[in-house]
Short mmCIF file of C-alpha atoms in Angstrom, two decimals:
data_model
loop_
_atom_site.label_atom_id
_atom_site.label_comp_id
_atom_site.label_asym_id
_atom_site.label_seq_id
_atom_site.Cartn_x
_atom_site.Cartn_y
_atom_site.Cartn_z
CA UNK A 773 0.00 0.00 0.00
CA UNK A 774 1.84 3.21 -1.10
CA UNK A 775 0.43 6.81 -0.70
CA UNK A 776 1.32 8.79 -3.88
CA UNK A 777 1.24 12.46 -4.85
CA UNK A 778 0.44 13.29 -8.22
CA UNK A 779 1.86 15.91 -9.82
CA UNK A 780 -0.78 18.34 -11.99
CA UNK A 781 0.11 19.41 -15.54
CA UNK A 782 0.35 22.96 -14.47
CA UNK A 783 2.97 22.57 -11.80
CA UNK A 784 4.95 20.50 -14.04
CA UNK A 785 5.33 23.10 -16.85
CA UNK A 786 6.65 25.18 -14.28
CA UNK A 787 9.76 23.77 -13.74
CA UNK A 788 12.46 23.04 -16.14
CA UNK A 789 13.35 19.60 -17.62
CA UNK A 790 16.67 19.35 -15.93
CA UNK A 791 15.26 19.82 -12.64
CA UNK A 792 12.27 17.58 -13.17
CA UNK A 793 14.94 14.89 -14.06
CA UNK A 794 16.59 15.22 -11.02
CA UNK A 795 13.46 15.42 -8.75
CA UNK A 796 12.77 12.08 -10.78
CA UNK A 797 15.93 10.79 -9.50
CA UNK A 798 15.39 11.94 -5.75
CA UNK A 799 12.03 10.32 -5.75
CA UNK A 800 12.93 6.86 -7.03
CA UNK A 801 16.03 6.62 -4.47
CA UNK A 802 13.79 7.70 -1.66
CA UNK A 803 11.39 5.09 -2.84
CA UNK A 804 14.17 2.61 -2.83
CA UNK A 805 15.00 3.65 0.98
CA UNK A 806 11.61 2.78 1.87
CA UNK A 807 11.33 -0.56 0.12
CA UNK A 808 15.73 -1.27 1.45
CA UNK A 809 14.26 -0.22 4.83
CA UNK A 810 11.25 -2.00 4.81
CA UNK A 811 13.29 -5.28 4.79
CA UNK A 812 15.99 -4.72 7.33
CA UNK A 813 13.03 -4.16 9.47
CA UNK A 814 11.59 -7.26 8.73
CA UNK A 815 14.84 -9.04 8.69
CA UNK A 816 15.37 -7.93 12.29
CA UNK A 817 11.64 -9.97 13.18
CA UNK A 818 12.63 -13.05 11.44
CA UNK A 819 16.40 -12.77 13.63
CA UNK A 820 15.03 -12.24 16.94
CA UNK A 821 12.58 -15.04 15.98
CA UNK A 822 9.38 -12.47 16.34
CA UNK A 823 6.00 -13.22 13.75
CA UNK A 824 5.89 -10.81 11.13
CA UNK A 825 3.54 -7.81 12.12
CA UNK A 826 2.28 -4.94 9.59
CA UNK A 827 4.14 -2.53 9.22
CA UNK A 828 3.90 1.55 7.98
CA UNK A 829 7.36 3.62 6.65
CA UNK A 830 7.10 7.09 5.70
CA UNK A 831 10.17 6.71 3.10
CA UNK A 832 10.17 10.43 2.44
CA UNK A 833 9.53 11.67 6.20
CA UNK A 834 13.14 9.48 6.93
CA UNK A 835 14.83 10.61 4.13
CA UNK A 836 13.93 13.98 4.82
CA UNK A 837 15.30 13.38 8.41
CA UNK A 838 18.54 12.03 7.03
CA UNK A 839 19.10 14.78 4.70
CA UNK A 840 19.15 17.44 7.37
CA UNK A 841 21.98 15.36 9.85
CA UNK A 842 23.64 14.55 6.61
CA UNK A 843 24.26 18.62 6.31
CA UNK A 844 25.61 18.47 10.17
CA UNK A 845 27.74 15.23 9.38
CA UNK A 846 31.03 15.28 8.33
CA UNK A 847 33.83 11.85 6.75
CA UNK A 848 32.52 8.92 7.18
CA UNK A 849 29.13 9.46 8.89
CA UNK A 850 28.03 11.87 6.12
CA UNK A 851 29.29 9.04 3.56
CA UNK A 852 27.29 6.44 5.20
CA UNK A 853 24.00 8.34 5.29
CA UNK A 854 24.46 9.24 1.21
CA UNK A 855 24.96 5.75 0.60
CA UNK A 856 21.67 4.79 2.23
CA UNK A 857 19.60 7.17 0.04
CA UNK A 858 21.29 6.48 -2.92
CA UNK A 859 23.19 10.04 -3.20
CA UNK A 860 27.06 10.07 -4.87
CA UNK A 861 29.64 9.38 -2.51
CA UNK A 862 30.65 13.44 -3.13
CA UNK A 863 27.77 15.75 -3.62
CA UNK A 864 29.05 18.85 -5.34
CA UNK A 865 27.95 22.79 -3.84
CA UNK A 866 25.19 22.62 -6.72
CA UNK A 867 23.76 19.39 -5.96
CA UNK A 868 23.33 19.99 -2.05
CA UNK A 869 21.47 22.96 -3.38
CA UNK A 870 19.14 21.12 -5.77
CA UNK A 871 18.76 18.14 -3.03
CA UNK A 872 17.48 21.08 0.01
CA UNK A 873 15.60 22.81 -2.62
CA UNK A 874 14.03 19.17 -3.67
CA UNK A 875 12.98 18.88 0.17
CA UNK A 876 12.28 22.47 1.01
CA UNK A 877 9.32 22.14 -1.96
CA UNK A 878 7.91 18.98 -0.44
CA UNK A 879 8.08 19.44 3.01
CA UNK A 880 5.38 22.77 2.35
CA UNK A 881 2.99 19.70 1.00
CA UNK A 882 3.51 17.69 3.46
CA UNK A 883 3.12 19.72 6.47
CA UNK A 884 -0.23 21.73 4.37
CA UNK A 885 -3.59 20.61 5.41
CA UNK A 886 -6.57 20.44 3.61
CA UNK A 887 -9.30 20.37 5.60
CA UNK A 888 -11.77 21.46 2.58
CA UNK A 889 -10.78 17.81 0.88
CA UNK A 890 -10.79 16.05 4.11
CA UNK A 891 -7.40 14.73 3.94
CA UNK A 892 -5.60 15.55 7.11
CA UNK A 893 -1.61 14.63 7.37
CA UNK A 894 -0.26 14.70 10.41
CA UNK A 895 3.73 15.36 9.98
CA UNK A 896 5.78 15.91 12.83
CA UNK A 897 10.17 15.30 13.66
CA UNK A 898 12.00 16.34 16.59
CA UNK A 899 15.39 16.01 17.27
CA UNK A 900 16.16 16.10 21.56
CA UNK A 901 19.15 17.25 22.71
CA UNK A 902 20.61 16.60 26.58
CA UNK A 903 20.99 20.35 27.67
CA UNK A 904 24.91 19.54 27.81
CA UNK A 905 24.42 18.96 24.13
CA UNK A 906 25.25 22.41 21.84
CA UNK A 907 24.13 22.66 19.03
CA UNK A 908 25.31 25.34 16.13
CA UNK A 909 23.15 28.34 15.21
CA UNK A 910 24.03 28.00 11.99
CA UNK A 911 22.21 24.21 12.09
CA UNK A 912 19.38 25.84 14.32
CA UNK A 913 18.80 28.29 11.48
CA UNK A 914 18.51 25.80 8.69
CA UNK A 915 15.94 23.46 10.62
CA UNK A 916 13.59 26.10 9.38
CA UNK A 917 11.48 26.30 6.46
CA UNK A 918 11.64 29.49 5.91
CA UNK A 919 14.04 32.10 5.81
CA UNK A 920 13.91 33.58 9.18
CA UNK A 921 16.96 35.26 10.53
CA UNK A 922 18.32 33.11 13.94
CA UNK A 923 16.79 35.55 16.55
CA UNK A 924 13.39 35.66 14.55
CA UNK A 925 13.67 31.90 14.95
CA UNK A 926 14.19 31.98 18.59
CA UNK A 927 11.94 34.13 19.43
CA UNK A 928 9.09 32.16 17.94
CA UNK A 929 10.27 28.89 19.35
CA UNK A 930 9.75 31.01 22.73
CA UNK A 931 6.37 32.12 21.99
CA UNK A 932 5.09 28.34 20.88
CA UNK A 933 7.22 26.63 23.21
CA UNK A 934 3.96 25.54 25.42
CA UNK A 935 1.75 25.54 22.22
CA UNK A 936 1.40 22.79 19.51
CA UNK A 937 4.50 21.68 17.43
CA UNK A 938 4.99 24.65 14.58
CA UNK A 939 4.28 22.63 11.30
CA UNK A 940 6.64 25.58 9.59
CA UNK A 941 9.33 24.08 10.69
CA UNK A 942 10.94 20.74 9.07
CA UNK A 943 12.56 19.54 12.27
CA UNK A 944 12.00 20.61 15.77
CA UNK A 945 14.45 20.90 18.14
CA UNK A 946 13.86 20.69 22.09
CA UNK A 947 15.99 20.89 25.32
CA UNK A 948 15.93 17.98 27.90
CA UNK A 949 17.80 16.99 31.16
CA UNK A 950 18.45 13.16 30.49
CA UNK A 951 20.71 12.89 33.24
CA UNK A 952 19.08 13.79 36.06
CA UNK A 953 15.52 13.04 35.28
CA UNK A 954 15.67 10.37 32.38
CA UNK A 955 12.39 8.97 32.86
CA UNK A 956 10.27 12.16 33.05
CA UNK A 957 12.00 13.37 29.56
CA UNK A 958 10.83 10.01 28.60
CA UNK A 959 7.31 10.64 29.43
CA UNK A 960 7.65 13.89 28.07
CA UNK A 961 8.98 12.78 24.88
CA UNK A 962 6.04 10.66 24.02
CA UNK A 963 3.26 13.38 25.58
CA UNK A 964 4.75 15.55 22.58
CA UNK A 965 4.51 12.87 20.28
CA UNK A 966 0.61 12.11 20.62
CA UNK A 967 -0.05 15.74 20.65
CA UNK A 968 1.44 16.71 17.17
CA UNK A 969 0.17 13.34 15.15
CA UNK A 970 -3.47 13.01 17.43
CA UNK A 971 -4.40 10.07 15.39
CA UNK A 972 -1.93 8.08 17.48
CA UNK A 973 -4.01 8.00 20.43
CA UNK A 974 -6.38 5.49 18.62
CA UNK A 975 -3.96 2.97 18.25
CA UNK A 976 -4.79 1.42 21.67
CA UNK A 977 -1.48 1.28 23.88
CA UNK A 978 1.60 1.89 22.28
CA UNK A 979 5.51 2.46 23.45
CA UNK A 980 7.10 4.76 20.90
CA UNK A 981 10.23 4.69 23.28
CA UNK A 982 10.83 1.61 24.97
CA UNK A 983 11.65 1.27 29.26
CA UNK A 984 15.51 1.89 29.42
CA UNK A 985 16.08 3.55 25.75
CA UNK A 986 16.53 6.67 27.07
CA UNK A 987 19.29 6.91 30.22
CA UNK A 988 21.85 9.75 31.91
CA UNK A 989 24.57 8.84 28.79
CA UNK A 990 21.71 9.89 26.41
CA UNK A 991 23.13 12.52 23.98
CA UNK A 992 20.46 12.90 20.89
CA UNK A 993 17.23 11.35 20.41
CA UNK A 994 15.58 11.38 16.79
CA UNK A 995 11.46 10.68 16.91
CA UNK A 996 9.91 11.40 13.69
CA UNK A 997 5.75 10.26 13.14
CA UNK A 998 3.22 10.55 10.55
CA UNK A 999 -0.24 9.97 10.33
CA UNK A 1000 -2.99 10.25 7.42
CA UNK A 1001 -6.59 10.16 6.76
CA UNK A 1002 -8.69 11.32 4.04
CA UNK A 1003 -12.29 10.70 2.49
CA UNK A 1004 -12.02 9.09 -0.96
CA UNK A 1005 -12.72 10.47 -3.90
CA UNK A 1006 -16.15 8.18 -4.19
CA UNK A 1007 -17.10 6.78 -1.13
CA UNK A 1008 -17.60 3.22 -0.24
CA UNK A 1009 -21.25 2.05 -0.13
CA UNK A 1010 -22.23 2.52 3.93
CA UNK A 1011 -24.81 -0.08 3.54
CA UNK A 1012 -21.89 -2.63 1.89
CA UNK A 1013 -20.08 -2.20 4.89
CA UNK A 1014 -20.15 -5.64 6.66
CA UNK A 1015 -17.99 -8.37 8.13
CA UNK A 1016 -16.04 -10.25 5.87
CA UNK A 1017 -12.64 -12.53 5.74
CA UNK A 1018 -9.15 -11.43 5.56
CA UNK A 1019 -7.01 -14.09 5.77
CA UNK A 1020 -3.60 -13.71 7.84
CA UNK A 1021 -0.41 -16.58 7.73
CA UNK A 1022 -0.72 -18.83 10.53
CA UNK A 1023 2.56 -18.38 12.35
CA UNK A 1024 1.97 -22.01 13.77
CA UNK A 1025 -1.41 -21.25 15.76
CA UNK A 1026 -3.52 -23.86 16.78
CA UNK A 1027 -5.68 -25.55 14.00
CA UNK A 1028 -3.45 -24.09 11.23
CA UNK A 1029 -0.50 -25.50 9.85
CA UNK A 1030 2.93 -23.34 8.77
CA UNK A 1031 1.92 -23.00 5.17
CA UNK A 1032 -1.62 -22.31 5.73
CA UNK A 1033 -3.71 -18.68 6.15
CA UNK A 1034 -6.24 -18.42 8.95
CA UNK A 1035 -9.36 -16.31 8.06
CA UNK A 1036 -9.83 -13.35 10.15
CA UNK A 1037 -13.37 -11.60 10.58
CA UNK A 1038 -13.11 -7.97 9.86
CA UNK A 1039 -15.27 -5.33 8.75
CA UNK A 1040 -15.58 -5.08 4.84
CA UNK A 1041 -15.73 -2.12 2.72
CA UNK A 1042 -17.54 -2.28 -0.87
CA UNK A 1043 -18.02 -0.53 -3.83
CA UNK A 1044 -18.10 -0.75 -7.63
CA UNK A 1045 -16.73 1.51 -10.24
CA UNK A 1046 -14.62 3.26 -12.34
CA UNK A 1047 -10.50 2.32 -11.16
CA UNK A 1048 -6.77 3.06 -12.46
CA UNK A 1049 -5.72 -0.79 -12.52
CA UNK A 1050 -2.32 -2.50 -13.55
CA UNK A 1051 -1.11 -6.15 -13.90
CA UNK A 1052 2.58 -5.79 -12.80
CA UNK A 1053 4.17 -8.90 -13.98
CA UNK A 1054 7.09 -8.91 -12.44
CA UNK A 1055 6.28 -8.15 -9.24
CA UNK A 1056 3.27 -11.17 -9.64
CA UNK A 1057 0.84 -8.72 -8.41
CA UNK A 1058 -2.15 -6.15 -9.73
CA UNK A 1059 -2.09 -2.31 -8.54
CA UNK A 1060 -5.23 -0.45 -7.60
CA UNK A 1061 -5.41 2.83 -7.41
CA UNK A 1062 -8.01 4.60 -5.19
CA UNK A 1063 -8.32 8.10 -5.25
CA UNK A 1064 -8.92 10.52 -2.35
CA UNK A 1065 -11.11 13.59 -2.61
CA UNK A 1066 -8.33 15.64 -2.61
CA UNK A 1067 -6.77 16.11 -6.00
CA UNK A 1068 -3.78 15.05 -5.32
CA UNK A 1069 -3.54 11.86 -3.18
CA UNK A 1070 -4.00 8.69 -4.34
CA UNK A 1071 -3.75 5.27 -2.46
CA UNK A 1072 -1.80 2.94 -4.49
CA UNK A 1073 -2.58 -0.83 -3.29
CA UNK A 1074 -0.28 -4.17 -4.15
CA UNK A 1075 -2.64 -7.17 -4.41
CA UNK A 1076 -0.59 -10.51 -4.51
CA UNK A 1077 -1.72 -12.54 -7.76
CA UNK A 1078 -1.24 -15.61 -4.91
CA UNK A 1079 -2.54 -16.17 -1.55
CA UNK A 1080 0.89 -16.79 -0.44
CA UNK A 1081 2.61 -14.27 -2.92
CA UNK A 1082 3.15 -11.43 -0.16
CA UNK A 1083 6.81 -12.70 0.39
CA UNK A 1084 7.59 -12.69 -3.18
CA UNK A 1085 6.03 -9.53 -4.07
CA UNK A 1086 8.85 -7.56 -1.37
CA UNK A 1087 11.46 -9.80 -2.22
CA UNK A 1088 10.75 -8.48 -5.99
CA UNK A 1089 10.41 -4.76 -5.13
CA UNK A 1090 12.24 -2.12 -6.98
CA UNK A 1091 11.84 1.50 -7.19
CA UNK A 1092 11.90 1.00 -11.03
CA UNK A 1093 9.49 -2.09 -10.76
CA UNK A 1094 6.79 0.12 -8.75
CA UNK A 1095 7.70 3.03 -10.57
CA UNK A 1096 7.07 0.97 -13.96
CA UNK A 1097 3.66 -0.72 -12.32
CA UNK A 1098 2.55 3.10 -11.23
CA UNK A 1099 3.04 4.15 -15.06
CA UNK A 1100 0.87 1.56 -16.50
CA UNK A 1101 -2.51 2.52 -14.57
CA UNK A 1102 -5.25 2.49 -16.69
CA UNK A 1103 -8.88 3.08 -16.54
CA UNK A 1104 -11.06 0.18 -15.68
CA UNK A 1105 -14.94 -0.14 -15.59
CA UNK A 1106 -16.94 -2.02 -12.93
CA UNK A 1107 -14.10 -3.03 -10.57
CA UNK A 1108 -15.95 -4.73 -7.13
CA UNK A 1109 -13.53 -3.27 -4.52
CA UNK A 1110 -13.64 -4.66 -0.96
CA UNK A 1111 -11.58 -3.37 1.60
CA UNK A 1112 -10.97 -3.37 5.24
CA UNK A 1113 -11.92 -0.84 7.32
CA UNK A 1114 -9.31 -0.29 9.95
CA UNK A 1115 -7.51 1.93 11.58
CA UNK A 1116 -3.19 0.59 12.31
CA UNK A 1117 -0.14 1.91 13.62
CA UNK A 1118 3.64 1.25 13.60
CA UNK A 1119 6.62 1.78 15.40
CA UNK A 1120 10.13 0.95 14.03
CA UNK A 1121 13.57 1.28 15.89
CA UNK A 1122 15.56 3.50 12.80
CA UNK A 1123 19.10 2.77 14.84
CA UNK A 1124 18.66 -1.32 14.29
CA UNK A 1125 17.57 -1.08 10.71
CA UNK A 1126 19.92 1.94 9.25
CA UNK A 1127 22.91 -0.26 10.99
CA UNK A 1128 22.34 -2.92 9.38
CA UNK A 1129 22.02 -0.85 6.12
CA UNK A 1130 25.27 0.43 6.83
CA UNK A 1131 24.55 3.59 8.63
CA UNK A 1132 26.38 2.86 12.04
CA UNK A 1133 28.85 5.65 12.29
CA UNK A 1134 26.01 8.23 13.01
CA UNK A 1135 25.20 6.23 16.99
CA UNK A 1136 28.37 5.79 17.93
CA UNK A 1137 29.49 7.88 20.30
CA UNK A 1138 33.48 8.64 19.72
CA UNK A 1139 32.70 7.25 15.99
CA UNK A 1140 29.97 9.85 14.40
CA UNK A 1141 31.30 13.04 13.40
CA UNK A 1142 28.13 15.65 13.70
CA UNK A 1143 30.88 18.71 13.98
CA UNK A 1144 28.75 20.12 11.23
CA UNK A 1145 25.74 20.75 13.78
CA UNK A 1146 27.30 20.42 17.21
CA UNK A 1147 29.92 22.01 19.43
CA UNK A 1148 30.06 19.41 21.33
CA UNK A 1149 32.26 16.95 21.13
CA UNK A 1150 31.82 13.21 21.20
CA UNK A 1151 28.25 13.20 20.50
CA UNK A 1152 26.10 10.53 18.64
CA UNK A 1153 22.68 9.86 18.03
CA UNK A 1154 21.34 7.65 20.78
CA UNK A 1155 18.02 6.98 19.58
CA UNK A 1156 16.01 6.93 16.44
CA UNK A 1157 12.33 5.60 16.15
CA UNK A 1158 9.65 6.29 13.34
CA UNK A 1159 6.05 6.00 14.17
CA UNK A 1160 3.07 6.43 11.45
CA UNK A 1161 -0.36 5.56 12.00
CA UNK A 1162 -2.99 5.36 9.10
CA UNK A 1163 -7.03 5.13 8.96
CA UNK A 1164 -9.00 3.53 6.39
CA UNK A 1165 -12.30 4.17 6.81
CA UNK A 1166 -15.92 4.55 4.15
CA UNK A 1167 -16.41 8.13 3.60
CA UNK A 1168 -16.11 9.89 0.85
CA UNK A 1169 -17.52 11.98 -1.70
CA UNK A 1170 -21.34 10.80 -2.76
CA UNK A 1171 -21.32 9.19 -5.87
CA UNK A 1172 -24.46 11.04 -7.60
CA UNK A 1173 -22.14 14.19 -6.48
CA UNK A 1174 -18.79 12.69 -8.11
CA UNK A 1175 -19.81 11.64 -11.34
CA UNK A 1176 -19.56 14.39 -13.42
CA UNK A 1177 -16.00 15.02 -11.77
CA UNK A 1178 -12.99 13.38 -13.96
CA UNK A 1179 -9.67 13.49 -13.18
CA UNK A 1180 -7.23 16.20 -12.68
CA UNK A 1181 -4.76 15.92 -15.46
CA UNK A 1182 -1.35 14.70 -13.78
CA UNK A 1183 2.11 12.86 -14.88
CA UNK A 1184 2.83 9.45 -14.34
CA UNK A 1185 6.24 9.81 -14.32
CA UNK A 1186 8.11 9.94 -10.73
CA UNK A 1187 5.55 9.77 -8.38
CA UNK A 1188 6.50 11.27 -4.65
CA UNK A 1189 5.90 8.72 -2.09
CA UNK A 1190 4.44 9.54 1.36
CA UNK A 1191 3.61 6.53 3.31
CA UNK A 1192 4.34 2.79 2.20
CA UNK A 1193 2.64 0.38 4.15
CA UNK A 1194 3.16 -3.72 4.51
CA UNK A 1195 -0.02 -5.61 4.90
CA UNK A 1196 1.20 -9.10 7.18
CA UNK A 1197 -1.74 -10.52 5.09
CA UNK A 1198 -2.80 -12.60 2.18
CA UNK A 1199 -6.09 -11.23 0.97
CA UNK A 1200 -6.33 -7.35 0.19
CA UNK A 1201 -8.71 -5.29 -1.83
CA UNK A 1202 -10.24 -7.50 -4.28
CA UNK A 1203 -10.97 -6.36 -8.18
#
């Protein structure tokens, strides 16, 4: 399940071919970072011998993350971070340029609302410091979006210091005293979290930051969370919505062998009509598109062509295999639709999966170099978690209302990912 911007005609012809190109380029290897990410996470299950849970990535929200400690990090700790996202192992003056401007532009969309559409994104990172921690002005000024002087900054940091998070700003930055009152700043932590992305305080109980992650040798801590809902373009049928079966691997529970899928009652979503479809041979699976009301957003879904194809659909993933798959959407009349109507969360530990990508530099302490954005010496990042939460639910536009609406015209070409979610299931939407 991928959430995709499209691009309309009119903001296309606005920018020149070159740096369309190279957007193009940026997209697909932050696309790639999501799908590379997506299975160190789930190789880090299958080592510690845990069942394979869903799971939601905001590729773009990391990389966007990364970019900014990449412009504090400096040898081999900056090298390792470029290598993750796919950059050159030397970016030239020009091409940092291009790559902030690349971000600057799509960090405005992602931290917009639009409450008229009834898609809400919820788009919040932090980076906390220990108070022993210093960190540059010249970093503190570029954590903004716009193009505030330092003081200016400061000053309205002061005034919305008790207020919600400022959704100008890219990355936050706040003050804590992990070594004399670690588990408070804990607390505190994930109080700030649930108040800047509200839709995580419908997931039921969850532990952003684990007992014990956060301690007196604490230096940096990196939290970054999304969450997203929206009302579809053409809303499912409220009287269609019923329980139905989704059926989940059986992970050796009782009554269900290994290479079996139990059936799961959930509530069902239907409706019939007009949908983008592609068969996407090589990754053995058929994309659905699903359009939200706003003009932009679509939902992309991944259907296994197998019951038991989920495994080989990831281990097939490729930027330029979804990016290919994405292209060939075309118009299909009187596609059933059933979906599930729920409402999920996930939290991944960044430090165990970028290791293992080769990003380890940046959390050791004595190893990272971060002279670019601190003045103090010897400091690493000590923590780095992603959280994203995402709702699925029936409403929408009516359909009497919707159709004498057609699509916005848009380019197929590099789409800009948002969200990329793994189903831990065998049966999806069904066309």
């Amino acid at each position: 399940m991928i959430l995709v911007e499209r691009e309309l005609s009119g903001q296309r012809s606005r920018r020149r071919s070159s740096t369309r190109k190279a957007d193009a380029k940026l997209s697909n290897a932050i696309l790639q970072l999501g799908i590379d990410l997506h299975r160190a996470v789930h190789s880090g299950c299958k080592a510690g011998d845990e069942p394979k849970d869903n799971l939601l990535l905001s590729p773009y929200q990391i990389a966007s993350a990364l970019q900014l400690l990449y412009t504090g990090a400096q040898g081999d700790t900056a090298a390792q971070i470029g290598r993750a996202i796919g950059w050159p192992p030397q970016l030239s003056s020009k091409a940092k340029k291009r790559v902030s401007r690349y971000f600057a532009r799509r960090d405005h969309h992602v931290m917009q609302g639009d409450a008229k559409s009834g898609f809400k994104s919820y788009y919040d990172c932090c980076l906390h410091r220990e108070r022993g921690v210093a960190l540059k002005t010249e970093f503190e000024a570029m954590l903004a979006t716009g193009k505030a002087s330092p003081s200016r900054q400061q000053s309205e940091e002061s005034n919305t210091e008790s207020s919600a998070p400022s959704r100008r700003r890219r990355m936050r930055c706040r003050e804590h005293d992990f070594v004399n009152d670690s588990v408070h700043q804990r607390w505190k932590m994930e109080a700030q979290l649930t108040q800047a992305v509200p839709l995580l305080k419908g997931c039921g109980s969850y532990e952003c930051l684990p007992w014990g992650s956060v301690g007196e040798n604490t230096s940096l801590v990196l939290l970054c969370a999304l969450g997203v809902k929206g009302r579809w373009r053409r809303r499912f049928d409220p009287a269609q919505v019923r329980e139905g079966v989704f059926y989940e691997p059986a992970n050796g529970e009782l009554g269900c062998t290994d290479d079996q899928f139990c059936p799961r009652p959930v509530v069902m979503m239907h409706q019939t009509g007009c949908f983008r479809m592609a068969d996407c041979g090589e990754l053995e699976a058929t994309a659905l598109e699903l359009p939200y009301k706003h003009a932009q957003r679509t939902l992309i879904i991944l259907l296994p062509q197998r019951r038991d194809g989920l495994d080989a659909l990831e281990a097939r993933m490729t930027a330029a295999a979804l990016a290919e798959c994405i292209k060939n959407l075309k118009r299909r009349p009187y596609v059933d639709v059933s979906l599930p109507k729920f409402h999920m969360h996930s939290v991944a530990d960044l430090v165990a999966s970028l290791s293992s990508m080769g990003v380890d530099a940046l959390f050791q302490k004595g190893v990272a170099d971060l002279s670019g954005m601190c003045s103090t010496e010897g400091v690493a990042l000590s923590s780095a978690r992603h959280v994203a939460a995402f709702r699925a639910s029936w409403k929408g536009a009516s359909v009497a209302r919707r159709r004498l609406r057609s699509l916005p015209p848009s380019t197929r070409s590099s789409p800009w990912t948002d969200l990329f979610c793994s189903w831990c299931a065998a049966s999806g939407p069904t066309p």
